[in-house]
Amino acid sequence: MSILVFVEDWNGVYKKASFEAVGYAKSWASMIDAKVVAVTSTQAPAAELGGYGADHCIQIELGQTAMGIAGQLEALSSSASGVVIAGTSLGRSVAPALAALKDAALSTNTISLPLGTAPFQIKRGAFSSKSIETIELSGASPIISFVPNSIGIKVTSGEGAVETQEISSLELLKVIGTEVASGKVALPEAEAVVSGGRGLKGPENWGIIEELAEVLGAATACSKPVSDIGWRPHSEHVGQTGIQVNPNLYIAIGISGAIQHLAGVSASKTIVVVNTDPEAPFFKAADYGIVGDAFEVVPKLVNALRAFKAAS
Ligand SMILES: Cc1cc2nc3c(=O)[nH]c(=O)nc-3n(C[C@H](O)[C@H](O)[C@H](O)COP(=O)(O)OP(=O)(O)OC[C@H]3O[C@@H](n4cnc5c(N)ncnc54)[C@H](O)[C@@H]3O)c2cc1C
């Protein structure tokens, strides 16, 4: 028996969510006495995966699109007891495509390890993560797409055998070109995110967001209207219709906290809100709130953090 896990890399470097995915698969596999089979690209350092729980690594020339990769995973998972895919931007496209190809049950937005395997139950965020539901998945090979940073990484001492296979991919789309977002820290992977909204008044005021991000080693993000008006690039737009983030720290500055914004950020471990309006909805979702003018509060935060860093 095996649990198959898709392990994503970026230019030959594994993402944090990739190690988390392998650990997820290991925990599930140990519940049913199965092996963990990791599927990864030929460019990635597959041997590393043994240290996170992979028993066997299959390197393939990955397809260019989510549909192509899903077809390859379908071919490799015919006898698997389940499949694990991290809910990254790519993973969130691959998982439903694979579920359709395999006619298998899929849990997206999953935030727990399996609660039990017979029946197979899991917890997931529902209604834009406003509630948590427990669901039961039927069928021989359920697919789990989990929220990155919700389970954590587990380091083990194992070593996985690595082999290369040739699995062709049926591509219905062709990638003509790729533009890489320019931020210093990649937003979907960031441990900390500093995000600005319409309360910043204009693009010329983003210096304070960037300064705070720099001192924290954080990525920058923004609300949808901010990218719609062109103050910031669309690659920074977070929320229901943008990127979903799960950092350890999310600082929202001059953002009201509309439900569509919260849908993409509420999985963050700690949320700090800076807003002039004490009635702003975001304060209800905040762990820490500062009622104040961003143009006064943020420079003070930057100075305090710099002083703290210099002293420690
Ligand atoms: C179908 C649909 C999908 C959507 N998807 C998204 C999405 O993915 N992401 C998203 O963000 N939005 C999304 N929206 C839009 C969403 O409903 C809100 O309109 C949007 O999030 C508001 O952006 P904002 O908070 O930046 O602006 P505003 O609502 O204008 O809020 C600005 C905030 O800044 C505060 N403020 C003003 N001046 C200052 C100051 N000097 N210092 C500190 N605070 C100040 C104000 O009190 C206010 O709370 C979507 C809407 C729809 C209908």
mmCIF file of C-alpha atoms and ligand atoms in Angstrom:
data_model
loop_
_atom_site.group_PDB
_atom_site.id
_atom_site.type_symbol
_atom_site.label_atom_id
_atom_site.label_comp_id
_atom_site.label_asym_id
_atom_site.label_seq_id
_atom_site.Cartn_x
_atom_site.Cartn_y
_atom_site.Cartn_z
ATOM 1 C CA MET A 1 0.000 0.000 0.000
ATOM 2 C CA SER A 2 1.158 3.537 -0.650
ATOM 3 C CA ILE A 3 0.264 7.185 -0.241
ATOM 4 C CA LEU A 4 1.350 9.246 -3.234
ATOM 5 C CA VAL A 5 2.500 12.824 -2.632
ATOM 6 C CA PHE A 6 3.142 15.445 -5.303
ATOM 7 C CA VAL A 7 6.236 17.433 -4.319
ATOM 8 C CA GLU A 8 6.560 20.820 -5.985
ATOM 9 C CA ASP A 9 9.816 22.724 -6.493
ATOM 10 C CA TRP A 10 10.665 26.169 -7.794
ATOM 11 C CA ASN A 11 13.665 26.093 -10.132
ATOM 12 C CA GLY A 12 15.056 23.015 -8.406
ATOM 13 C CA VAL A 13 14.476 24.229 -4.850
ATOM 14 C CA TYR A 14 11.754 22.714 -2.697
ATOM 15 C CA LYS A 15 9.130 24.921 -1.125
ATOM 16 C CA LYS A 16 8.344 24.678 2.600
ATOM 17 C CA ALA A 17 4.904 23.373 1.665
ATOM 18 C CA SER A 18 6.572 20.521 -0.236
ATOM 19 C CA PHE A 19 8.263 19.182 2.909
ATOM 20 C CA GLU A 20 5.004 19.688 4.776
ATOM 21 C CA ALA A 21 3.224 17.614 2.100
ATOM 22 C CA VAL A 22 5.683 14.731 2.509
ATOM 23 C CA GLY A 23 5.212 14.846 6.302
ATOM 24 C CA TYR A 24 1.448 14.848 5.810
ATOM 25 C CA ALA A 25 1.704 11.773 3.590
ATOM 26 C CA LYS A 26 3.956 10.071 6.176
ATOM 27 C CA SER A 27 1.463 10.652 9.001
ATOM 28 C CA TRP A 28 -1.374 9.292 6.859
ATOM 29 C CA ALA A 29 0.717 6.333 5.650
ATOM 30 C CA SER A 30 1.638 5.337 9.197
ATOM 31 C CA MET A 31 -2.089 5.122 10.062
ATOM 32 C CA ILE A 32 -2.597 2.413 7.412
ATOM 33 C CA ASP A 33 0.881 0.858 7.403
ATOM 34 C CA ALA A 34 1.661 2.156 3.904
ATOM 35 C CA LYS A 35 4.759 3.566 2.190
ATOM 36 C CA VAL A 36 5.135 7.173 1.038
ATOM 37 C CA VAL A 37 5.828 7.566 -2.674
ATOM 38 C CA ALA A 38 6.885 11.096 -3.640
ATOM 39 C CA VAL A 39 6.522 12.323 -7.220
ATOM 40 C CA THR A 40 8.807 15.194 -8.087
ATOM 41 C CA SER A 41 10.536 16.859 -11.017
ATOM 42 C CA THR A 42 13.838 15.698 -12.456
ATOM 43 C CA GLN A 43 15.380 19.110 -11.590
ATOM 44 C CA ALA A 44 14.637 18.803 -7.861
ATOM 45 C CA PRO A 45 16.951 17.323 -5.182
ATOM 46 C CA ALA A 46 14.723 14.279 -4.563
ATOM 47 C CA ALA A 47 17.162 12.666 -2.116
ATOM 48 C CA GLU A 48 16.249 15.397 0.422
ATOM 49 C CA LEU A 49 12.710 14.046 0.688
ATOM 50 C CA GLY A 50 13.755 10.951 2.639
ATOM 51 C CA GLY A 51 14.502 13.248 5.563
ATOM 52 C CA TYR A 52 10.841 14.276 5.662
ATOM 53 C CA GLY A 53 9.290 10.816 5.372
ATOM 54 C CA ALA A 54 9.438 9.718 1.721
ATOM 55 C CA ASP A 55 10.180 5.991 1.311
ATOM 56 C CA HIS A 56 10.432 6.174 -2.461
ATOM 57 C CA CYS A 57 10.892 9.127 -4.849
ATOM 58 C CA ILE A 58 9.922 9.037 -8.506
ATOM 59 C CA GLN A 59 11.438 11.811 -10.597
ATOM 60 C CA ILE A 60 9.657 12.662 -13.822
ATOM 61 C CA GLU A 61 9.808 15.381 -16.453
ATOM 62 C CA LEU A 62 6.798 17.257 -15.083
ATOM 63 C CA GLY A 63 4.125 18.511 -17.442
ATOM 64 C CA GLN A 64 3.958 22.253 -18.084
ATOM 65 C CA THR A 65 0.401 22.766 -16.886
ATOM 66 C CA ALA A 66 -1.802 21.621 -14.015
ATOM 67 C CA MET A 67 -3.778 19.381 -16.395
ATOM 68 C CA GLY A 68 -0.604 17.792 -17.744
ATOM 69 C CA ILE A 69 0.721 17.116 -14.232
ATOM 70 C CA ALA A 70 -2.656 15.738 -13.118
ATOM 71 C CA GLY A 71 -2.532 13.235 -15.996
ATOM 72 C CA GLN A 72 0.927 12.094 -14.912
ATOM 73 C CA LEU A 73 -0.168 11.730 -11.271
ATOM 74 C CA GLU A 74 -3.183 9.723 -12.413
ATOM 75 C CA ALA A 75 -0.881 7.277 -14.185
ATOM 76 C CA LEU A 76 1.324 6.957 -11.097
ATOM 77 C CA SER A 77 -1.444 6.713 -8.492
ATOM 78 C CA SER A 78 -3.549 3.864 -9.880
ATOM 79 C CA SER A 79 -2.744 1.599 -6.911
ATOM 80 C CA ALA A 80 -2.267 4.328 -4.257
ATOM 81 C CA SER A 81 -4.508 4.411 -1.175
ATOM 82 C CA GLY A 82 -4.529 8.197 -1.294
ATOM 83 C CA VAL A 83 -2.866 11.289 -2.718
ATOM 84 C CA VAL A 84 -1.531 14.399 -0.927
ATOM 85 C CA ILE A 85 -1.052 17.737 -2.691
ATOM 86 C CA ALA A 86 -0.101 21.015 -0.975
ATOM 87 C CA GLY A 87 -2.658 23.765 -1.577
ATOM 88 C CA THR A 88 -0.236 26.090 -3.375
ATOM 89 C CA SER A 89 -1.327 28.037 -6.473
ATOM 90 C CA LEU A 90 -0.274 25.085 -8.640
ATOM 91 C CA GLY A 91 -1.541 22.439 -6.208
ATOM 92 C CA ARG A 92 -4.980 24.038 -6.073
ATOM 93 C CA SER A 93 -5.263 23.522 -9.833
ATOM 94 C CA VAL A 94 -3.688 20.066 -9.982
ATOM 95 C CA ALA A 95 -5.829 18.513 -7.199
ATOM 96 C CA PRO A 96 -9.308 19.017 -8.732
ATOM 97 C CA ALA A 97 -8.041 18.016 -12.170
ATOM 98 C CA LEU A 98 -6.635 14.797 -10.695
ATOM 99 C CA ALA A 99 -9.866 14.154 -8.771
ATOM 100 C CA ALA A 100 -11.844 14.475 -12.007
ATOM 101 C CA LEU A 101 -9.483 12.146 -13.898
ATOM 102 C CA LYS A 102 -9.518 9.514 -11.138
ATOM 103 C CA ASP A 103 -13.184 10.040 -10.242
ATOM 104 C CA ALA A 104 -11.951 10.277 -6.652
ATOM 105 C CA ALA A 105 -13.157 12.198 -3.592
ATOM 106 C CA LEU A 106 -11.232 15.424 -2.948
ATOM 107 C CA SER A 107 -10.917 17.548 0.189
ATOM 108 C CA THR A 108 -9.617 21.037 -0.580
ATOM 109 C CA ASN A 109 -8.666 23.631 2.032
ATOM 110 C CA THR A 110 -7.882 20.771 4.441
ATOM 111 C CA ILE A 111 -6.546 21.869 7.816
ATOM 112 C CA SER A 112 -6.071 18.570 9.665
ATOM 113 C CA LEU A 113 -4.449 15.193 9.303
ATOM 114 C CA PRO A 114 -6.968 12.367 8.771
ATOM 115 C CA LEU A 115 -9.078 12.028 11.924
ATOM 116 C CA GLY A 116 -9.584 8.369 11.034
ATOM 117 C CA THR A 117 -9.237 6.263 7.901
ATOM 118 C CA ALA A 118 -12.269 3.939 8.173
ATOM 119 C CA PRO A 119 -14.339 5.958 7.596
ATOM 120 C CA PHE A 120 -11.924 8.546 6.187
ATOM 121 C CA GLN A 121 -12.638 11.852 7.928
ATOM 122 C CA ILE A 122 -10.914 15.184 7.771
ATOM 123 C CA LYS A 123 -11.380 18.812 8.870
ATOM 124 C CA ARG A 124 -11.465 21.570 6.280
ATOM 125 C CA GLY A 125 -12.143 25.281 6.139
ATOM 126 C CA ALA A 126 -15.545 26.081 4.655
ATOM 127 C CA PHE A 127 -17.407 29.258 3.634
ATOM 128 C CA SER A 128 -14.199 31.116 2.798
ATOM 129 C CA SER A 129 -12.640 29.636 5.964
ATOM 130 C CA LYS A 130 -15.280 31.311 8.181
ATOM 131 C CA SER A 131 -16.116 27.870 9.588
ATOM 132 C CA ILE A 132 -14.510 24.470 9.965
ATOM 133 C CA GLU A 133 -16.355 21.373 8.805
ATOM 134 C CA THR A 134 -15.636 17.689 9.323
ATOM 135 C CA ILE A 135 -16.230 15.675 6.177
ATOM 136 C CA GLU A 136 -16.141 12.017 5.221
ATOM 137 C CA LEU A 137 -14.552 10.969 1.929
ATOM 138 C CA SER A 138 -15.579 7.729 0.293
ATOM 139 C CA GLY A 139 -13.810 5.698 -2.380
ATOM 140 C CA ALA A 140 -10.560 3.793 -2.511
ATOM 141 C CA SER A 141 -8.130 6.673 -3.052
ATOM 142 C CA PRO A 142 -9.126 10.046 -1.557
ATOM 143 C CA ILE A 143 -7.152 13.147 -2.525
ATOM 144 C CA ILE A 144 -6.150 15.686 0.125
ATOM 145 C CA SER A 145 -5.153 19.234 -0.720
ATOM 146 C CA PHE A 146 -4.118 20.929 2.538
ATOM 147 C CA VAL A 147 -3.599 24.575 3.477
ATOM 148 C CA PRO A 148 0.167 25.216 3.581
ATOM 149 C CA ASN A 149 1.492 26.048 7.070
ATOM 150 C CA SER A 150 -1.524 24.389 8.718
ATOM 151 C CA ILE A 151 0.156 21.074 9.568
ATOM 152 C CA GLY A 152 3.841 21.918 10.017
ATOM 153 C CA ILE A 153 7.042 20.263 8.842
ATOM 154 C CA LYS A 154 8.322 17.078 10.472
ATOM 155 C CA VAL A 155 11.944 16.062 10.038
ATOM 156 C CA THR A 156 12.689 12.319 10.176
ATOM 157 C CA SER A 157 15.896 10.387 9.727
ATOM 158 C CA GLY A 158 14.794 8.268 6.752
ATOM 159 C CA GLU A 159 16.336 7.881 3.338
ATOM 160 C CA GLY A 160 14.155 7.460 0.267
ATOM 161 C CA ALA A 161 15.187 5.459 -2.781
ATOM 162 C CA VAL A 162 15.197 7.675 -5.885
ATOM 163 C CA GLU A 163 14.331 6.502 -9.402
ATOM 164 C CA THR A 164 13.586 8.311 -12.663
ATOM 165 C CA GLN A 165 10.598 7.387 -14.814
ATOM 166 C CA GLU A 166 9.309 8.597 -18.141
ATOM 167 C CA ILE A 167 5.630 9.526 -17.967
ATOM 168 C CA SER A 168 4.319 11.543 -20.885
ATOM 169 C CA SER A 169 1.942 14.411 -20.215
ATOM 170 C CA LEU A 170 -1.056 15.278 -22.333
ATOM 171 C CA GLU A 171 -1.032 19.077 -22.520
ATOM 172 C CA LEU A 172 -4.208 20.807 -23.647
ATOM 173 C CA LEU A 173 -2.608 24.223 -23.090
ATOM 174 C CA LYS A 174 0.806 25.479 -24.109
ATOM 175 C CA VAL A 175 2.766 27.945 -21.947
ATOM 176 C CA ILE A 176 4.052 30.636 -24.300
ATOM 177 C CA GLY A 177 5.906 32.737 -21.729
ATOM 178 C CA THR A 178 6.265 33.254 -17.999
ATOM 179 C CA GLU A 179 6.692 36.529 -16.123
ATOM 180 C CA VAL A 180 8.169 36.201 -12.656
ATOM 181 C CA ALA A 181 6.767 38.506 -9.932
ATOM 182 C CA SER A 182 9.443 40.895 -8.725
ATOM 183 C CA GLY A 183 8.952 40.981 -4.909
ATOM 184 C CA LYS A 184 11.969 40.274 -2.713
ATOM 185 C CA VAL A 185 10.080 37.565 -0.787
ATOM 186 C CA ALA A 186 7.638 35.294 -2.695
ATOM 187 C CA LEU A 187 4.160 36.057 -1.374
ATOM 188 C CA PRO A 188 2.634 32.546 -1.283
ATOM 189 C CA GLU A 189 5.653 31.226 0.625
ATOM 190 C CA ALA A 190 6.224 34.177 2.964
ATOM 191 C CA GLU A 191 6.490 33.704 6.736
ATOM 192 C CA ALA A 192 5.395 37.329 7.210
ATOM 193 C CA VAL A 193 3.316 39.604 4.994
ATOM 194 C CA VAL A 194 2.816 43.379 5.199
ATOM 195 C CA SER A 195 -0.301 44.345 3.281
ATOM 196 C CA GLY A 196 -1.710 47.748 2.349
ATOM 197 C CA GLY A 197 -5.196 48.884 1.365
ATOM 198 C CA ARG A 198 -6.963 51.946 0.056
ATOM 199 C CA GLY A 199 -6.302 53.674 3.378
ATOM 200 C CA LEU A 200 -2.750 54.303 2.101
ATOM 201 C CA LYS A 201 -4.282 56.921 -0.274
ATOM 202 C CA GLY A 202 -1.929 56.389 -3.210
ATOM 203 C CA PRO A 203 1.007 54.436 -4.664
ATOM 204 C CA GLU A 204 3.461 57.166 -3.641
ATOM 205 C CA ASN A 205 2.860 56.212 0.004
ATOM 206 C CA TRP A 206 3.919 52.570 -0.321
ATOM 207 C CA GLY A 207 7.396 53.355 0.991
ATOM 208 C CA ILE A 208 6.230 52.795 4.575
ATOM 209 C CA ILE A 209 4.809 49.356 3.635
ATOM 210 C CA GLU A 210 8.061 48.390 1.928
ATOM 211 C CA GLU A 211 10.168 49.652 4.828
ATOM 212 C CA LEU A 212 8.166 47.650 7.348
ATOM 213 C CA ALA A 213 8.345 44.582 5.085
ATOM 214 C CA GLU A 214 12.097 44.978 4.726
ATOM 215 C CA VAL A 215 12.767 45.217 8.452
ATOM 216 C CA LEU A 216 10.623 42.110 9.045
ATOM 217 C CA GLY A 217 11.923 40.161 6.036
ATOM 218 C CA ALA A 218 8.307 40.047 4.866
ATOM 219 C CA ALA A 219 6.560 39.994 1.501
ATOM 220 C CA THR A 220 4.327 42.880 0.466
ATOM 221 C CA ALA A 221 0.664 42.431 -0.459
ATOM 222 C CA CYS A 222 -2.418 44.564 -1.083
ATOM 223 C CA SER A 223 -6.198 44.540 -1.245
ATOM 224 C CA LYS A 224 -8.004 44.032 -4.542
ATOM 225 C CA PRO A 225 -8.981 47.659 -5.241
ATOM 226 C CA VAL A 226 -5.370 48.691 -4.761
ATOM 227 C CA SER A 227 -4.212 46.387 -7.562
ATOM 228 C CA ASP A 228 -7.318 47.148 -9.657
ATOM 229 C CA ILE A 229 -6.483 50.878 -9.636
ATOM 230 C CA GLY A 230 -2.896 50.029 -10.537
ATOM 231 C CA TRP A 231 -1.235 51.246 -7.324
ATOM 232 C CA ARG A 232 0.386 47.808 -6.939
ATOM 233 C CA PRO A 233 0.883 44.813 -9.284
ATOM 234 C CA HIS A 234 -1.812 42.140 -9.460
ATOM 235 C CA SER A 235 0.705 39.597 -8.168
ATOM 236 C CA GLU A 236 0.274 41.254 -4.714
ATOM 237 C CA HIS A 237 -3.524 41.032 -4.597
ATOM 238 C CA VAL A 238 -4.643 38.749 -1.762
ATOM 239 C CA GLY A 239 -8.117 37.482 -0.993
ATOM 240 C CA GLN A 240 -10.882 35.358 -2.398
ATOM 241 C CA THR A 241 -10.071 36.339 -5.968
ATOM 242 C CA GLY A 242 -6.339 36.767 -5.424
ATOM 243 C CA ILE A 243 -3.550 34.857 -3.714
ATOM 244 C CA GLN A 244 -4.373 32.998 -0.510
ATOM 245 C CA VAL A 245 -1.678 33.382 2.116
ATOM 246 C CA ASN A 246 -1.009 31.544 5.381
ATOM 247 C CA PRO A 247 1.956 33.320 6.957
ATOM 248 C CA ASN A 248 2.852 33.271 10.623
ATOM 249 C CA LEU A 249 2.332 37.066 10.656
ATOM 250 C CA TYR A 250 -0.052 39.148 8.511
ATOM 251 C CA ILE A 251 -0.051 42.923 9.059
ATOM 252 C CA ALA A 252 -3.000 44.696 7.418
ATOM 253 C CA ILE A 253 -2.585 48.456 7.071
ATOM 254 C CA GLY A 254 -5.462 50.659 5.900
ATOM 255 C CA ILE A 255 -7.549 47.639 4.867
ATOM 256 C CA SER A 256 -11.190 47.483 5.988
ATOM 257 C CA GLY A 257 -11.385 43.684 6.288
ATOM 258 C CA ALA A 258 -14.142 42.882 3.785
ATOM 259 C CA ILE A 259 -15.150 39.211 3.764
ATOM 260 C CA GLN A 260 -13.563 38.720 0.327
ATOM 261 C CA HIS A 261 -10.220 39.984 1.666
ATOM 262 C CA LEU A 262 -10.443 37.894 4.843
ATOM 263 C CA ALA A 263 -11.103 34.775 2.744
ATOM 264 C CA GLY A 264 -7.511 34.880 1.545
ATOM 265 C CA VAL A 265 -5.733 35.810 4.759
ATOM 266 C CA SER A 266 -7.687 34.440 7.717
ATOM 267 C CA ALA A 267 -5.541 31.279 7.876
ATOM 268 C CA SER A 268 -2.605 33.477 8.969
ATOM 269 C CA LYS A 269 -1.331 32.484 12.414
ATOM 270 C CA THR A 270 -1.202 36.048 13.830
ATOM 271 C CA ILE A 271 -3.055 39.025 12.344
ATOM 272 C CA VAL A 272 -2.171 42.631 13.207
ATOM 273 C CA VAL A 273 -4.459 45.418 11.983
ATOM 274 C CA VAL A 274 -3.695 49.147 11.724
ATOM 275 C CA ASN A 275 -6.766 51.243 10.917
ATOM 276 C CA THR A 276 -8.094 54.677 11.833
ATOM 277 C CA ASP A 277 -11.641 53.350 12.162
ATOM 278 C CA PRO A 278 -12.208 51.430 15.422
ATOM 279 C CA GLU A 279 -15.315 49.887 13.799
ATOM 280 C CA ALA A 280 -13.368 48.451 10.828
ATOM 281 C CA PRO A 281 -14.456 44.787 10.420
ATOM 282 C CA PHE A 282 -10.833 43.637 10.263
ATOM 283 C CA PHE A 283 -10.455 44.223 14.027
ATOM 284 C CA LYS A 284 -12.835 41.282 14.641
ATOM 285 C CA ALA A 285 -10.382 38.957 12.888
ATOM 286 C CA ALA A 286 -7.273 40.537 14.444
ATOM 287 C CA ASP A 287 -5.053 39.135 17.180
ATOM 288 C CA TYR A 288 -3.612 42.621 17.745
ATOM 289 C CA GLY A 289 -5.225 45.884 16.648
ATOM 290 C CA ILE A 290 -3.864 49.413 16.520
ATOM 291 C CA VAL A 291 -6.467 52.163 16.064
ATOM 292 C CA GLY A 292 -4.426 54.897 14.458
ATOM 293 C CA ASP A 293 -3.215 56.639 11.338
ATOM 294 C CA ALA A 294 -0.947 54.410 9.252
ATOM 295 C CA PHE A 295 1.289 57.362 8.452
ATOM 296 C CA GLU A 296 2.044 57.819 12.152
ATOM 297 C CA VAL A 297 1.889 54.219 13.360
ATOM 298 C CA VAL A 298 3.950 52.452 10.674
ATOM 299 C CA PRO A 299 7.074 54.671 10.896
ATOM 300 C CA LYS A 300 6.982 54.201 14.688
ATOM 301 C CA LEU A 301 6.758 50.427 14.232
ATOM 302 C CA VAL A 302 9.700 50.500 11.802
ATOM 303 C CA ASN A 303 11.811 52.549 14.229
ATOM 304 C CA ALA A 304 10.912 50.321 17.170
ATOM 305 C CA LEU A 305 11.758 47.163 15.201
ATOM 306 C CA ARG A 306 15.074 48.601 14.020
ATOM 307 C CA ALA A 307 15.970 49.561 17.589
ATOM 308 C CA PHE A 308 14.971 46.099 18.805
ATOM 309 C CA LYS A 309 17.081 44.414 16.110
ATOM 310 C CA ALA A 310 20.063 46.638 16.851
ATOM 311 C CA ALA A 311 19.856 45.834 20.572
ATOM 312 C CA SER A 312 19.506 42.062 20.142
HETATM 313 C C1 LIG B 1 -16.718 39.145 -5.995
HETATM 314 C C2 LIG B 1 -15.774 39.998 -5.205
HETATM 315 C C3 LIG B 1 -14.492 39.524 -4.981
HETATM 316 C C4 LIG B 1 -13.591 40.294 -4.231
HETATM 317 N N1 LIG B 1 -12.334 39.796 -4.002
HETATM 318 C C5 LIG B 1 -11.497 40.528 -3.227
HETATM 319 C C6 LIG B 1 -10.208 40.021 -2.908
HETATM 320 O O1 LIG B 1 -9.801 38.944 -3.332
HETATM 321 N N2 LIG B 1 -9.404 40.773 -2.124
HETATM 322 C C7 LIG B 1 -9.785 41.994 -1.619
HETATM 323 O O2 LIG B 1 -8.996 42.631 -0.920
HETATM 324 N N3 LIG B 1 -11.001 42.488 -1.931
HETATM 325 C C8 LIG B 1 -11.858 41.793 -2.717
HETATM 326 N N4 LIG B 1 -13.066 42.326 -3.025
HETATM 327 C C9 LIG B 1 -13.352 43.728 -2.622
HETATM 328 C C10 LIG B 1 -13.788 43.834 -1.184
HETATM 329 O O3 LIG B 1 -15.180 43.639 -1.089
HETATM 330 C C11 LIG B 1 -13.454 45.228 -0.627
HETATM 331 O O4 LIG B 1 -14.072 46.193 -1.429
HETATM 332 C C12 LIG B 1 -11.959 45.524 -0.577
HETATM 333 O O5 LIG B 1 -11.287 44.487 0.107
HETATM 334 C C13 LIG B 1 -11.719 46.843 0.154
HETATM 335 O O6 LIG B 1 -10.377 47.201 0.018
HETATM 336 P P1 LIG B 1 -9.695 48.139 1.116
HETATM 337 O O7 LIG B 1 -9.941 47.571 2.451
HETATM 338 O O8 LIG B 1 -8.304 48.378 0.661
HETATM 339 O O9 LIG B 1 -10.465 49.527 0.903
HETATM 340 P P2 LIG B 1 -11.584 50.227 1.761
HETATM 341 O O10 LIG B 1 -12.768 49.367 1.934
HETATM 342 O O11 LIG B 1 -11.782 51.560 1.125
HETATM 343 O O12 LIG B 1 -10.943 50.410 3.191
HETATM 344 C C14 LIG B 1 -9.898 51.308 3.480
HETATM 345 C C15 LIG B 1 -9.657 51.241 4.993
HETATM 346 O O13 LIG B 1 -8.562 52.073 5.305
HETATM 347 C C16 LIG B 1 -8.845 52.741 6.537
HETATM 348 N N5 LIG B 1 -8.050 53.965 6.534
HETATM 349 C C17 LIG B 1 -8.254 55.125 5.862
HETATM 350 N N6 LIG B 1 -7.256 55.995 6.091
HETATM 351 C C18 LIG B 1 -6.381 55.352 6.925
HETATM 352 C C19 LIG B 1 -5.150 55.734 7.509
HETATM 353 N N7 LIG B 1 -4.589 56.932 7.279
HETATM 354 N N8 LIG B 1 -4.545 54.864 8.328
HETATM 355 C C20 LIG B 1 -5.072 53.641 8.587
HETATM 356 N N9 LIG B 1 -6.249 53.241 8.051
HETATM 357 C C21 LIG B 1 -6.886 54.088 7.225
HETATM 358 C C22 LIG B 1 -10.345 52.982 6.498
HETATM 359 O O14 LIG B 1 -10.855 53.158 7.812
HETATM 360 C C23 LIG B 1 -10.840 51.712 5.827
HETATM 361 O O15 LIG B 1 -11.158 50.717 6.792
HETATM 362 C C24 LIG B 1 -13.981 41.570 -3.758
HETATM 363 C C25 LIG B 1 -15.290 42.023 -3.989
HETATM 364 C C26 LIG B 1 -16.163 41.258 -4.691
HETATM 365 C C27 LIG B 1 -17.554 41.767 -4.935
#
